[in-house]
Amino acid sequence: MTDSYDIAVIGAGPAGMSAAITASNAGARVVVLDDKPQAGGQIYRHVTDSPLADTALLGTDYTKGADLVAEFNACRAEKITAANVWHVDESGEVLFSQAGASASLTAREVVVSVGAMERPFPIPGWHLPGVMTAGSAQVMLKSDGLVREDAVFVGSGPLLYLIVAQYLRLGVKVKALVDTTPKQNYLAASHLLPGAFGHLSVLTKGLGLLNEIRQAGVPVYKYAEDLNIRGALKAEALSFTSKGVQHELTAEHIFLHQGVIPNLNMTRAIGVEHSWNQQQLSWQPQTNDWGQTSVQHIAVAGDGRGIIGADAAQLSGQLVAWQQLARLGLISAADAANHSQPLQQKLKSYQGLRRFIDRLYQPMDALRKPFRPETMVCRCEEQTQGQLRAAFDQGARLPDELKGLTRCGMGPCQGRQCGHIVSELLAEWQGCEVEEVGYYRLRSPMRLINLTELARFQPHHQTARTEVKL
Amino acid sequence: MNAQAGKSKASVIIIGGGIQGCSTAYQLAKRGIDVLVLEKDRVARHASGVNAGGVRLLGRDIAEVPLSNVSMQRWQTLDDELDADTGFRRRSLINIAADEADIQTLQKRQDVMHQQCYFHETMIDQQELRERLPHVADYCVGGVVSETDGYAIPYKSTFAFRQAAARLGANFVEGQQVQQLRRVGNSWLVETVAGRYEAEYLVNCAGAWADQVAVMMGDNCPMTYSAPMLMITTRMPHFATPVVGAVSRPLSFKQFENGTVLIGGGAKGFADRANNKTRLDYAKLAAGASNAVDFFPIMRTATVNRMWAGLEAYMPDNLPVISASVNSPNAFHAFGFSAHGFQLGPVVGEVMADLITRTHSDFDLSAFRVDRFERKVL
């Protein structure tokens, strides 16, 4: 392994793999760092070595990833797997932890393609053991073949329906699907439907999933609201109203999901400018059409720069690669433009579908901005909405000020979970735009790092220093 | 809570909303003075909000001991005084001697302190060191302790001064970077990026930007700025009650009540003052991590959660400027605390208020004059 590259790609999901394939095929010296043992990202996790006997049960949107993973594995880019990147410098220095030791490399250009994370779902009881995100349930399924019987799935959005369907196809009993998509969303989204017709197959696939779930006999409760997870030490039941009727389902396993948002900790810690996306109700890095951020040499591809889905993420990975090849002088600007134009057009064609999906599955205010004082917001530091409100009443106006008074966002997750909630709550309490409130100032490291490992670390450009006694 | 637009006059304008500025505002407001604080970013945005929180009398420069002593008394009852939670905990502070050379250093220091009739620093032997810090490495031979010392939460402390000041009528306006200072008649005119203000007196508490403000007041001084770095671990089992320093190694750490351990020690990152930014020097942080596991083997398994740096002002002698302006009337300075000003916050507010309302302080401030580096050119 050398330690200097043209391009460093962080994250080997659809966007990162595509960027690496495109750039390395064109002759760039590319390195890809990924925190998993195999490439694929969240969506194509373990697609080439599934613990399941029949991966076809998970659907073609999953299995089609096998080709991309194979192409990526065959490409000339250097792959560093099971590597946790804990710092990316504006200068292109990348520090990462692998097998208990930290190392560094430098690159002229960096692609951050770290994808999405599930949107936090802060309802009463969401911090109790037994409550997980549906995405985590899917990770257990894809990587270990683990499932939970009699779970209640709660929320809204295509991924939720897909995971329920995957469970059912494996013969796992599902207790209920509690759908929080508000009735008014269907109306509000209906006028956007024509714009999504270009991707009819995606739409019909979504309808197919719902039919599949209903036909399997799973109770589906629509328009659910007033959600409350009950339990003293662990989840025991979910109560809610559906179409005006009160329900209470006993359940030890409750899987929540209300869509995904960009995973921002890396771009935030690098210092990239971000803006609030009102359509997706989430922060995203500001980029140009190719994915270049406000920080020189740092680009973002895939869902990490706004949710676009796996297929579009692949296109955005290629776009970033063409741009960086031109920036590196490996191809001409004209070549880059020629390669980019069809990709840009294809990407645009996804916008209509995205607008429709975003509007239809827009999570309710009550499920993003907890209104009951006892609802937990920061699970690491156990800060409730009421405690945050008290700090606000004392004068905290910005996320960092709230953090300073309450420790909200200072735990091991570095505010990944509570960041969006805090921005939106502060904006609501002040009656201003989320953008005026901003987000936490994020600190290094981007991943937790062991102190002994840090003690042994020597950045590559440093001359040898005195022996560390351990 | 901010001053409303239109409130542009005050008796005293303080430039800088760090702990010195907020403490000064509190003391002035307490004396019934109409005071306005102009902060270029947000209150406690820089060093005052993100420092190590050390509340330390131990190991102070002799010139600072009288101030630090009084400040330490204030800290013991500060929560009641300000009616707020500053997070202050009296935990004692131990500087560890790693070898006999360190003991010699401590012995010499003790002689000097005793000659001056200061008895707050007590040397301890290896056995007592181990009793107070059971997890210290075997080779450490002793140390020195100050019982009144401890830590506070910097952001909460600065915020507490601000809120107490505001309750007494002090005004705070944020987002006001000073661009120009002028004397017109008996007034100071202050022009910021966002407004114009006027006052009889000015106080420069601008921290890492204070030399720029000083120049606008007519005083030159050789202040520099830097970015001392810190790191904090995730929660660990309780293993250290006292705050810990070392006699001759760059180590300081404290375990908070929630189990997290803050590791400092003065290693400096890169300071980009113009852009309000700092960058970390990971080689130096690695050296700090190595010192921590070296002195406390239990920390080998610790997990680092955050690393950061704040922008701080330094003077060549590492002593602050606490002084009237030498070239302008009705102007005062409190800056250049060289990474140990947090503990002095409570007393500095009193001193500045004395300088303004009584025209003198009972403390000998000669070591802190703004012009102490002026030399005749021969």
Short mmCIF file of N, CA and C in Angstrom, two decimals, chain B residues 129-213:
data_model
loop_
_atom_site.label_atom_id
_atom_site.label_comp_id
_atom_site.label_asym_id
_atom_site.label_seq_id
_atom_site.Cartn_x
_atom_site.Cartn_y
_atom_site.Cartn_z
N LEU B 129 0.29 9.77 47.79
CA LEU B 129 -0.11 9.91 46.39
C LEU B 129 -0.98 8.73 45.99
N ARG B 130 -0.53 7.53 46.38
CA ARG B 130 -1.26 6.33 46.01
C ARG B 130 -2.61 6.24 46.73
N GLU B 131 -2.64 6.74 47.97
CA GLU B 131 -3.92 6.74 48.68
C GLU B 131 -4.93 7.66 48.00
N ARG B 132 -4.43 8.80 47.54
CA ARG B 132 -5.35 9.76 46.91
C ARG B 132 -5.66 9.39 45.46
N LEU B 133 -4.72 8.74 44.80
CA LEU B 133 -4.89 8.34 43.40
C LEU B 133 -4.47 6.87 43.26
N PRO B 134 -5.35 5.95 43.66
CA PRO B 134 -4.96 4.53 43.69
C PRO B 134 -4.51 3.98 42.33
N HIS B 135 -4.92 4.62 41.25
CA HIS B 135 -4.60 4.07 39.93
C HIS B 135 -3.37 4.69 39.28
N VAL B 136 -2.64 5.51 40.05
CA VAL B 136 -1.46 6.14 39.46
C VAL B 136 -0.38 5.08 39.21
N ALA B 137 0.46 5.31 38.20
CA ALA B 137 1.50 4.32 37.86
C ALA B 137 2.47 4.15 39.04
N ASP B 138 3.00 2.93 39.14
CA ASP B 138 3.84 2.57 40.29
C ASP B 138 5.06 3.46 40.44
N TYR B 139 5.62 3.88 39.33
CA TYR B 139 6.90 4.59 39.41
C TYR B 139 6.78 6.01 39.94
N CYS B 140 5.57 6.55 40.00
CA CYS B 140 5.44 7.94 40.45
C CYS B 140 5.79 8.05 41.93
N VAL B 141 6.56 9.08 42.29
CA VAL B 141 7.18 9.08 43.62
C VAL B 141 6.50 10.02 44.62
N GLY B 142 5.62 10.85 44.20
CA GLY B 142 4.99 11.77 45.15
C GLY B 142 4.30 12.89 44.40
N GLY B 143 4.15 14.03 45.05
CA GLY B 143 3.51 15.13 44.36
C GLY B 143 3.21 16.28 45.28
N VAL B 144 2.37 17.18 44.82
CA VAL B 144 1.98 18.34 45.60
C VAL B 144 0.47 18.53 45.41
N VAL B 145 -0.21 18.92 46.47
CA VAL B 145 -1.66 19.03 46.41
C VAL B 145 -2.13 20.39 46.92
N SER B 146 -3.20 20.88 46.32
CA SER B 146 -3.90 22.06 46.82
C SER B 146 -5.36 21.64 47.02
N GLU B 147 -5.84 21.78 48.26
CA GLU B 147 -7.13 21.17 48.61
C GLU B 147 -8.33 21.93 48.08
N THR B 148 -8.19 23.24 47.88
CA THR B 148 -9.36 24.03 47.48
C THR B 148 -9.70 23.89 46.01
N ASP B 149 -8.79 23.31 45.25
CA ASP B 149 -8.92 23.33 43.80
C ASP B 149 -9.96 22.33 43.30
N GLY B 150 -10.28 22.44 42.03
CA GLY B 150 -11.26 21.53 41.45
C GLY B 150 -11.51 21.88 40.01
N TYR B 151 -12.77 21.76 39.60
CA TYR B 151 -13.11 22.08 38.21
C TYR B 151 -14.51 22.68 38.17
N ALA B 152 -14.82 23.31 37.07
CA ALA B 152 -16.19 23.76 36.81
C ALA B 152 -16.46 23.51 35.34
N ILE B 153 -17.70 23.69 34.94
CA ILE B 153 -18.05 23.51 33.52
C ILE B 153 -17.98 24.89 32.87
N PRO B 154 -17.01 25.08 31.96
CA PRO B 154 -16.74 26.44 31.46
C PRO B 154 -17.95 27.14 30.85
N TYR B 155 -18.65 26.45 29.97
CA TYR B 155 -19.78 27.11 29.31
C TYR B 155 -20.81 27.54 30.34
N LYS B 156 -21.10 26.63 31.28
CA LYS B 156 -22.12 26.93 32.29
C LYS B 156 -21.67 28.08 33.19
N SER B 157 -20.39 28.14 33.49
CA SER B 157 -19.89 29.19 34.38
C SER B 157 -20.00 30.55 33.70
N THR B 158 -19.53 30.62 32.47
CA THR B 158 -19.59 31.88 31.74
C THR B 158 -21.04 32.32 31.56
N PHE B 159 -21.88 31.34 31.21
CA PHE B 159 -23.30 31.61 31.00
C PHE B 159 -23.95 32.11 32.31
N ALA B 160 -23.51 31.52 33.44
CA ALA B 160 -24.07 31.92 34.75
C ALA B 160 -23.74 33.37 35.04
N PHE B 161 -22.51 33.80 34.75
CA PHE B 161 -22.15 35.21 34.93
C PHE B 161 -23.00 36.10 34.03
N ARG B 162 -23.16 35.66 32.80
CA ARG B 162 -23.95 36.44 31.87
C ARG B 162 -25.38 36.62 32.37
N GLN B 163 -25.98 35.50 32.79
CA GLN B 163 -27.38 35.57 33.21
C GLN B 163 -27.53 36.42 34.47
N ALA B 164 -26.58 36.27 35.40
CA ALA B 164 -26.65 37.05 36.64
C ALA B 164 -26.50 38.54 36.31
N ALA B 165 -25.59 38.84 35.38
CA ALA B 165 -25.41 40.23 34.96
C ALA B 165 -26.68 40.78 34.32
N ALA B 166 -27.26 39.94 33.45
CA ALA B 166 -28.46 40.38 32.74
C ALA B 166 -29.61 40.64 33.71
N ARG B 167 -29.73 39.79 34.73
CA ARG B 167 -30.79 40.01 35.72
C ARG B 167 -30.62 41.35 36.43
N LEU B 168 -29.37 41.80 36.54
CA LEU B 168 -29.10 43.08 37.22
C LEU B 168 -29.13 44.25 36.24
N GLY B 169 -29.50 43.97 34.99
CA GLY B 169 -29.68 45.06 34.05
C GLY B 169 -28.62 45.19 32.97
N ALA B 170 -27.56 44.36 33.02
CA ALA B 170 -26.54 44.45 31.97
C ALA B 170 -27.14 44.02 30.64
N ASN B 171 -26.70 44.65 29.59
CA ASN B 171 -27.16 44.29 28.24
C ASN B 171 -26.07 43.56 27.48
N PHE B 172 -26.46 42.57 26.71
CA PHE B 172 -25.52 41.80 25.89
C PHE B 172 -25.99 41.88 24.45
N VAL B 173 -25.10 42.26 23.56
CA VAL B 173 -25.45 42.25 22.14
C VAL B 173 -24.43 41.37 21.42
N GLU B 174 -24.92 40.34 20.75
CA GLU B 174 -24.03 39.39 20.09
C GLU B 174 -23.93 39.71 18.60
N GLY B 175 -22.91 39.14 17.97
CA GLY B 175 -22.70 39.41 16.55
C GLY B 175 -22.19 40.83 16.29
N GLN B 176 -21.41 41.37 17.23
CA GLN B 176 -20.94 42.76 17.13
C GLN B 176 -19.43 42.81 17.11
N GLN B 177 -18.85 42.55 15.97
CA GLN B 177 -17.40 42.66 15.88
C GLN B 177 -17.00 44.12 15.78
N VAL B 178 -16.12 44.53 16.69
CA VAL B 178 -15.73 45.94 16.72
C VAL B 178 -14.83 46.24 15.53
N GLN B 179 -15.14 47.33 14.83
CA GLN B 179 -14.34 47.73 13.68
C GLN B 179 -13.55 48.99 13.95
N GLN B 180 -14.11 49.85 14.82
CA GLN B 180 -13.42 51.10 15.07
C GLN B 180 -13.76 51.64 16.45
N LEU B 181 -12.75 52.21 17.11
CA LEU B 181 -12.96 52.88 18.40
C LEU B 181 -12.45 54.31 18.25
N ARG B 182 -13.23 55.25 18.77
CA ARG B 182 -12.81 56.65 18.67
C ARG B 182 -13.15 57.39 19.95
N ARG B 183 -12.30 58.36 20.28
CA ARG B 183 -12.63 59.26 21.37
C ARG B 183 -13.27 60.51 20.79
N VAL B 184 -14.44 60.84 21.25
CA VAL B 184 -15.05 62.11 20.87
C VAL B 184 -15.50 62.78 22.15
N GLY B 185 -14.87 63.90 22.47
CA GLY B 185 -15.15 64.57 23.74
C GLY B 185 -14.81 63.63 24.89
N ASN B 186 -15.76 63.40 25.77
CA ASN B 186 -15.51 62.51 26.89
C ASN B 186 -16.05 61.11 26.65
N SER B 187 -16.36 60.81 25.42
CA SER B 187 -16.99 59.52 25.13
C SER B 187 -16.11 58.63 24.28
N TRP B 188 -16.36 57.34 24.41
CA TRP B 188 -15.84 56.37 23.47
C TRP B 188 -16.95 56.03 22.47
N LEU B 189 -16.62 56.15 21.20
CA LEU B 189 -17.57 55.71 20.18
C LEU B 189 -17.09 54.37 19.63
N VAL B 190 -17.98 53.42 19.62
CA VAL B 190 -17.65 52.06 19.18
C VAL B 190 -18.45 51.75 17.94
N GLU B 191 -17.73 51.44 16.88
CA GLU B 191 -18.43 51.07 15.65
C GLU B 191 -18.22 49.58 15.41
N THR B 192 -19.32 48.85 15.28
CA THR B 192 -19.21 47.41 15.02
C THR B 192 -19.74 47.13 13.62
N VAL B 193 -19.65 45.87 13.21
CA VAL B 193 -20.17 45.52 11.89
C VAL B 193 -21.67 45.76 11.82
N ALA B 194 -22.34 45.81 12.99
CA ALA B 194 -23.79 45.88 12.94
C ALA B 194 -24.39 47.10 13.62
N GLY B 195 -23.56 47.94 14.20
CA GLY B 195 -24.17 49.08 14.88
C GLY B 195 -23.15 50.04 15.44
N ARG B 196 -23.66 51.11 16.10
CA ARG B 196 -22.81 52.12 16.73
C ARG B 196 -23.20 52.25 18.18
N TYR B 197 -22.19 52.36 19.01
CA TYR B 197 -22.43 52.42 20.45
C TYR B 197 -21.56 53.50 21.06
N GLU B 198 -21.97 53.94 22.26
CA GLU B 198 -21.25 55.03 22.90
C GLU B 198 -21.21 54.78 24.41
N ALA B 199 -20.04 55.05 25.00
CA ALA B 199 -19.91 54.86 26.44
C ALA B 199 -18.82 55.77 26.99
N GLU B 200 -18.85 55.93 28.32
CA GLU B 200 -17.83 56.74 28.97
C GLU B 200 -16.55 55.88 29.15
N TYR B 201 -16.78 54.61 29.48
CA TYR B 201 -15.64 53.71 29.75
C TYR B 201 -15.66 52.52 28.79
N LEU B 202 -14.46 52.02 28.53
CA LEU B 202 -14.31 50.83 27.70
C LEU B 202 -13.51 49.78 28.45
N VAL B 203 -13.90 48.53 28.30
CA VAL B 203 -13.11 47.43 28.85
C VAL B 203 -12.84 46.43 27.74
N ASN B 204 -11.58 46.10 27.56
CA ASN B 204 -11.17 45.16 26.50
C ASN B 204 -11.01 43.77 27.09
N CYS B 205 -12.01 42.92 26.84
CA CYS B 205 -11.96 41.53 27.29
C CYS B 205 -12.05 40.63 26.07
N ALA B 206 -11.33 40.98 25.02
CA ALA B 206 -11.57 40.35 23.72
C ALA B 206 -10.75 39.09 23.48
N GLY B 207 -10.14 38.56 24.52
CA GLY B 207 -9.49 37.25 24.41
C GLY B 207 -8.49 37.19 23.26
N ALA B 208 -8.63 36.22 22.40
CA ALA B 208 -7.65 35.99 21.33
C ALA B 208 -7.62 37.13 20.31
N TRP B 209 -8.60 38.04 20.40
CA TRP B 209 -8.63 39.18 19.48
C TRP B 209 -8.29 40.49 20.20
N ALA B 210 -7.83 40.39 21.46
CA ALA B 210 -7.69 41.57 22.31
C ALA B 210 -6.58 42.51 21.85
N ASP B 211 -5.54 41.97 21.20
CA ASP B 211 -4.47 42.87 20.75
C ASP B 211 -5.00 43.84 19.70
N GLN B 212 -5.94 43.35 18.87
CA GLN B 212 -6.52 44.24 17.85
C GLN B 212 -7.32 45.36 18.50
N VAL B 213 -8.08 44.99 19.54
CA VAL B 213 -8.86 46.00 20.24
C VAL B 213 -7.93 46.97 20.97
#
